[in-house]
Short mmCIF file of C-alpha atoms in Angstrom, two decimals:
data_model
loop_
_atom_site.label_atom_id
_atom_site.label_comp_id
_atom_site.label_asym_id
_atom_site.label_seq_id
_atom_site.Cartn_x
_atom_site.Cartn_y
_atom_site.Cartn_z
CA UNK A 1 59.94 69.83 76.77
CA UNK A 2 60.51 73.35 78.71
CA UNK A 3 63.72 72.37 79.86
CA UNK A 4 64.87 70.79 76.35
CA UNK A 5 63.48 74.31 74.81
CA UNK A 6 65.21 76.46 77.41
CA UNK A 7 68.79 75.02 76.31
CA UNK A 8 68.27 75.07 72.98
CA UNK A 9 69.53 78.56 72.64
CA UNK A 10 72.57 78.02 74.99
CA UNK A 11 73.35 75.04 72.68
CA UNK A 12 73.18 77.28 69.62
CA UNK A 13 75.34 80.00 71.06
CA UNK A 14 77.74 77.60 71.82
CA UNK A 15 77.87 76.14 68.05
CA UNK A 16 77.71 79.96 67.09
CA UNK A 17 81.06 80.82 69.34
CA UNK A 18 82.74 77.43 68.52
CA UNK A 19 82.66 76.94 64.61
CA UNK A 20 85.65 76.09 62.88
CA UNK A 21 84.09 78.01 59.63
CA UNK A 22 82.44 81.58 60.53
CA UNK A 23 80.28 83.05 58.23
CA UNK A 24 81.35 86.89 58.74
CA UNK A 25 83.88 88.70 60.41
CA UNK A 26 81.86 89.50 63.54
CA UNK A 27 81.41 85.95 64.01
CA UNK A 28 85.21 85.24 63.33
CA UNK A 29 85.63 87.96 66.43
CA UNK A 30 83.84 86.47 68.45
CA UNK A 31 85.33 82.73 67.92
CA UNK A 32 88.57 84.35 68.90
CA UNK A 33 87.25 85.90 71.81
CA UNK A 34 85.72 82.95 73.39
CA UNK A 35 88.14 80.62 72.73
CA UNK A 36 90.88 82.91 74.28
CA UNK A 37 88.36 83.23 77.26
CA UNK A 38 88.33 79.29 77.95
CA UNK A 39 92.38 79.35 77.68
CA UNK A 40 92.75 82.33 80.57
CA UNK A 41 90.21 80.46 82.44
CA UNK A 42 92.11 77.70 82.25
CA UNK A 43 95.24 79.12 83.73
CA UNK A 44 94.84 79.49 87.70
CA UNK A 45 97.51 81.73 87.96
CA UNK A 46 96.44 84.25 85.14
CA UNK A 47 92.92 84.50 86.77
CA UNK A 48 94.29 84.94 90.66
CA UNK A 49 96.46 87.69 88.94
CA UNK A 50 93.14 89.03 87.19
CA UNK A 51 91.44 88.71 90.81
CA UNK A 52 94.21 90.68 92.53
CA UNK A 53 93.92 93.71 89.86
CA UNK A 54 90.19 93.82 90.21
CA UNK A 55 90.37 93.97 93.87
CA UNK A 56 92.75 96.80 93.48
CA UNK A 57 90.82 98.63 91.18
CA UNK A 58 87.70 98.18 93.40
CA UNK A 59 89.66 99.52 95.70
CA UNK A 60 90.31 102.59 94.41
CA UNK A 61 86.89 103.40 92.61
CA UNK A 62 85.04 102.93 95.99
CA UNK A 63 87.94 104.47 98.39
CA UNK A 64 85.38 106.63 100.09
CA UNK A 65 83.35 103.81 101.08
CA UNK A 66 85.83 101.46 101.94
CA UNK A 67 87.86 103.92 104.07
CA UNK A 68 87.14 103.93 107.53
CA UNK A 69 88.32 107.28 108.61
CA UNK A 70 89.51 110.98 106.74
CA UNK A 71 92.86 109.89 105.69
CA UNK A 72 94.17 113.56 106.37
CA UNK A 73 92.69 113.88 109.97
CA UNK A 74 95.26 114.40 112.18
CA UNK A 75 94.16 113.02 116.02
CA UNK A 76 97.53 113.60 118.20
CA UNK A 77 96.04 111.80 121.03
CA UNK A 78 95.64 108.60 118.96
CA UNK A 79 99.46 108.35 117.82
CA UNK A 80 101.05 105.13 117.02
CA UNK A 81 98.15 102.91 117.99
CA UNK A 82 98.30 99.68 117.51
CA UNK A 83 95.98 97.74 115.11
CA UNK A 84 92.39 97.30 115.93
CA UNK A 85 92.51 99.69 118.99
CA UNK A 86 90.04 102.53 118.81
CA UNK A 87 88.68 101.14 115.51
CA UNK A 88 91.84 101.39 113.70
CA UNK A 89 91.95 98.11 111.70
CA UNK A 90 95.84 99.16 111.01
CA UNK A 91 96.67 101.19 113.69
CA UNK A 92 97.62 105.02 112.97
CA UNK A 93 100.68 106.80 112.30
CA UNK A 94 102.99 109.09 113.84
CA UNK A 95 100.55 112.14 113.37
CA UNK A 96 97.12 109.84 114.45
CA UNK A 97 96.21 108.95 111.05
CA UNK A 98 94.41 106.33 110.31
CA UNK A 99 96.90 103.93 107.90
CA UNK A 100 94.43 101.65 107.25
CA UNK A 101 92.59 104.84 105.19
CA UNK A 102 95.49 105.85 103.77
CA UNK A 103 96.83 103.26 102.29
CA UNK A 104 92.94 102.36 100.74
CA UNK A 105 93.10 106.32 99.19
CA UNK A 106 97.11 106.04 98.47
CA UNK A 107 96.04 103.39 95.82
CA UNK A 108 94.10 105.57 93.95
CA UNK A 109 97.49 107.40 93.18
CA UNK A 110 99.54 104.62 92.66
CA UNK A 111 97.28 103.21 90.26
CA UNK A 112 96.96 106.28 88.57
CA UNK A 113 100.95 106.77 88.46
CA UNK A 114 100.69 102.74 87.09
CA UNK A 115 98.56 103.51 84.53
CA UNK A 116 99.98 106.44 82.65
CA UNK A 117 103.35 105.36 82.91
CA UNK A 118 101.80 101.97 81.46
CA UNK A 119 100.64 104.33 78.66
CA UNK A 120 103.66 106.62 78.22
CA UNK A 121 106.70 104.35 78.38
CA UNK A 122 105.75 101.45 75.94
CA UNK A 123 104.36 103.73 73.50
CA UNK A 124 107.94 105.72 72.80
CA UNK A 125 109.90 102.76 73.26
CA UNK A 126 107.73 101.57 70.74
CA UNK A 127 108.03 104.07 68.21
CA UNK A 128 111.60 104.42 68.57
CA UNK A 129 112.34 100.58 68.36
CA UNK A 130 110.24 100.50 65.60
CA UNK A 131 111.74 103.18 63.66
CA UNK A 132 115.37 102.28 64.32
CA UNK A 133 114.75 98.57 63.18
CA UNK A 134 113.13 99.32 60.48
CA UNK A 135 114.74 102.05 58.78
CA UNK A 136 117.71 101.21 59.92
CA UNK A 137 121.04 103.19 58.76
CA UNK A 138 122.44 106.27 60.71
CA UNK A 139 118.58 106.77 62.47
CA UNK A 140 119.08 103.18 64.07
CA UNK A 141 122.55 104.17 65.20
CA UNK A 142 121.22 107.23 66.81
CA UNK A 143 118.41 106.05 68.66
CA UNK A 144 119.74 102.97 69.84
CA UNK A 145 122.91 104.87 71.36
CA UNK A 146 120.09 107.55 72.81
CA UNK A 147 118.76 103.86 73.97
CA UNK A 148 121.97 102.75 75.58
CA UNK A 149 122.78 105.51 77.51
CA UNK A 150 119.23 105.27 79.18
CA UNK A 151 119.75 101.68 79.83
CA UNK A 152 123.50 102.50 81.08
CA UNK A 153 122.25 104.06 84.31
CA UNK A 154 119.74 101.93 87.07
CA UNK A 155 116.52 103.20 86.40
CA UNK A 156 116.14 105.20 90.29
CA UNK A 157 119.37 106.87 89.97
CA UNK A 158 118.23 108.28 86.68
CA UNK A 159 114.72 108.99 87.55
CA UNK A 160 115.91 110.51 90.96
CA UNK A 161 118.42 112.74 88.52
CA UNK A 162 115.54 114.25 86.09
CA UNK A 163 113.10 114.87 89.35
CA UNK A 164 116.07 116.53 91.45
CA UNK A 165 115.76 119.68 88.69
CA UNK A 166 112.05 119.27 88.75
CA UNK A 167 109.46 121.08 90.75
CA UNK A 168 108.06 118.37 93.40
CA UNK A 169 104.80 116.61 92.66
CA UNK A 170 102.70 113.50 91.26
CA UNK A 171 103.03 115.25 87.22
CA UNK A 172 106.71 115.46 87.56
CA UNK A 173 107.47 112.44 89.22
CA UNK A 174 105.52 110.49 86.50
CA UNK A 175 107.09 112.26 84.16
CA UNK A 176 110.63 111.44 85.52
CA UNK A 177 109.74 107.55 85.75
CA UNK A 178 108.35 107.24 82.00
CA UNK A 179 111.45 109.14 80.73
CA UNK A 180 113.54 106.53 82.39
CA UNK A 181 111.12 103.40 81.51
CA UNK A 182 111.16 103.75 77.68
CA UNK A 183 114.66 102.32 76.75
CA UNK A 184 113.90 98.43 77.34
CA UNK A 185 110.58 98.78 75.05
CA UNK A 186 112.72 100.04 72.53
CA UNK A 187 114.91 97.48 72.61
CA UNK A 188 112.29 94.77 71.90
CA UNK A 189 110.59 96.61 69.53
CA UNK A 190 113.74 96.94 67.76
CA UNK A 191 114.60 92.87 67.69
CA UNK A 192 110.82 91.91 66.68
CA UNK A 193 111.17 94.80 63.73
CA UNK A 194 114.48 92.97 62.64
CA UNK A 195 113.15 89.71 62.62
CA UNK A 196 109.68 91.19 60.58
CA UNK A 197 111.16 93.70 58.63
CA UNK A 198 112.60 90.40 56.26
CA UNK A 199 109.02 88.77 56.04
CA UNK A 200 107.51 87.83 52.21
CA UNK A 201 104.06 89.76 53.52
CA UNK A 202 105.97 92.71 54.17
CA UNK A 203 107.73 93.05 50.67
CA UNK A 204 104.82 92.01 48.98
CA UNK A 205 103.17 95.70 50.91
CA UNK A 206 106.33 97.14 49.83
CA UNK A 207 105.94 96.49 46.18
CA UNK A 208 102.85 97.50 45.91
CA UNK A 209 103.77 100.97 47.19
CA UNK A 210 103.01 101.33 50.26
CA UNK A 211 104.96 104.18 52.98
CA UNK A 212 107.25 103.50 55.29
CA UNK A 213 104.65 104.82 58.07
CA UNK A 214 101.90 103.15 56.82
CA UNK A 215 104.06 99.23 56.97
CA UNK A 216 105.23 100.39 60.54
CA UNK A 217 101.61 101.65 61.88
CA UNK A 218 99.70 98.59 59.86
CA UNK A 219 102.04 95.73 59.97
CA UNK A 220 105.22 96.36 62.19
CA UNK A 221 103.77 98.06 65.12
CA UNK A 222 100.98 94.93 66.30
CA UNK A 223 103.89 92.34 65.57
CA UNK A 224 105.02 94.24 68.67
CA UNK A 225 102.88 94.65 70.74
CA UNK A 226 102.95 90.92 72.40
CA UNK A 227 106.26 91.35 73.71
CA UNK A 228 105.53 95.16 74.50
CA UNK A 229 102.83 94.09 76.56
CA UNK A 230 104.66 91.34 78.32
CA UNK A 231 107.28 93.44 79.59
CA UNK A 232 104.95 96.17 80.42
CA UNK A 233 103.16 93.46 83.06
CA UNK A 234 106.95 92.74 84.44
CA UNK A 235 107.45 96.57 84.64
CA UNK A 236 104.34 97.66 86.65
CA UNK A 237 106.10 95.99 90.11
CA UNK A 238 109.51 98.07 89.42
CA UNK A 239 107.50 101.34 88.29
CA UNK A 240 105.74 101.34 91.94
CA UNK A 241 109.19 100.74 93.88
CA UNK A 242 110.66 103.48 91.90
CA UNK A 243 107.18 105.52 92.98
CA UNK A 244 107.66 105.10 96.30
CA UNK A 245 111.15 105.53 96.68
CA UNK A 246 110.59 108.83 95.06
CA UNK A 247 108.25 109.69 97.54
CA UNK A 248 109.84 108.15 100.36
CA UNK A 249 112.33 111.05 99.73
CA UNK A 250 109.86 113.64 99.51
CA UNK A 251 109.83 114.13 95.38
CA UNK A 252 107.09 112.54 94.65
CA UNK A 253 103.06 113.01 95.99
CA UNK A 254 103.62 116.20 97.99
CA UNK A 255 102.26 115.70 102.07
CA UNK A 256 99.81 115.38 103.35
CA UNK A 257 98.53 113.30 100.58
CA UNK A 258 98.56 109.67 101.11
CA UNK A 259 100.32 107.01 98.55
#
């Protein structure tokens, strides 16, 4: 009788997150939520992909913890050892330092870089394919030239061009990246708004009087945001090769500091 009591709740929650006719919106949330849930689950790749990020992320948050030595510390007489000598799980560099340490407190930047770019880069593409498909006329002829000529050039070159007239650092080499990473989010903003724009739900706002800016923010822009998001996961990989080619050439993190 315990036992049968004891999973009576469980049972209920269950019901609760599976019903095929909520009772208020919270519940309709939550429905949503779980059954999304049991589909990622599902997919092994998605959740060894989830796994990696996680572990990168923990990586970063407890750096100081995980690190084995200072990453600046510079010991000359413990150049170029090889890995696991002295304690050096892998090995040092040309100056003594530890890389294992380095590389645990160089993703702290990376993922930082990662992140705002993530932020940055889909956002104006966003607005700009949004505005250009939906207004359409001579503002989708501008911006979607502006758009080409950004696409026109591989994405190093032109980052390498705006941080080559910048001062050297993290800010501007960010900076450089997410101007150069904004043109292919415009793009697919720009086909989904096209293929929205035409929608019955969408005239039916239109008639009754609603603004331009209020269809793009409420309706247009989450249309979007799928395929936004998609190619923002595809991107990440690129934006941290163009990251550390910057730095390999000395514009990006300025040294000592690890990446």
């Amino acid at each position: 009788m315990a036992d049968t009591k004891a999973q009576q709740p469980r049972s209920g929650l269950k019901a609760w997150l599976t019903s095929d006719t909520p009772t208020s919106r919270l519940q309709a949330r939550a429905v949503q939520v779980y059954l999304a849930s049991l589909d990622f689950v599902r997919n092994p790749l998605t959740v060894t992909g989830l796994a990696i990020v996680l572990g990168l992320l923990i990586v970063a948050l407890f750096a100081p913890f995980i690190a084995t030595h200072d990453p600046f510390a510079q010991i000359l007489d413990d150049r170029l050892l090889p890995p696991g000598e002295k304690g050096y799980i892998f090995g040092t560099d040309e100056l003594g330092r530890d890389i294992f340490s380095r590389i645990v407190y160089g993703s702290r930047i990376t993922l930082m870089i990662v992140a705002i770019i993530a932020v940055i880069a889909p956002t104006v593409g966003l607005i700009v394919g949004t505005l250009a498909g939906y207004l359409g006329g001579w503002v989708d002829v501008v911006l979607m030239r502006i758009t080409d000529i950004f696409l026109a050039f591989p994405r190093l070159v032109l980052a390498l061009a705006f941080v080559a007239v910048l001062p050297r650092g993290v800010e501007n080499a960010i900076l450089a990246i997410a101007i150069t990473s904004w043109s292919p989010y415009a793009r697919i903003a720009r086909a989904e708004t096209l293929t929205v724009r035409r929608a019955d739900y969408i005239a039916a706002i239109q008639i009754q009087g609603a603004s331009s800016f209020r269809i793009i923010r409420g309706h247009i822009v989450p249309m979007c945001l799928s395929s936004v998001i998609i190619r923002m996961t595809l991107d990440m990989a690129g934006v941290i090769l163009i990251a550390a080619g910057l730095g390999f050439l000395g514009l990006g993190a300025p040294p000592p500091t690890p990446e």
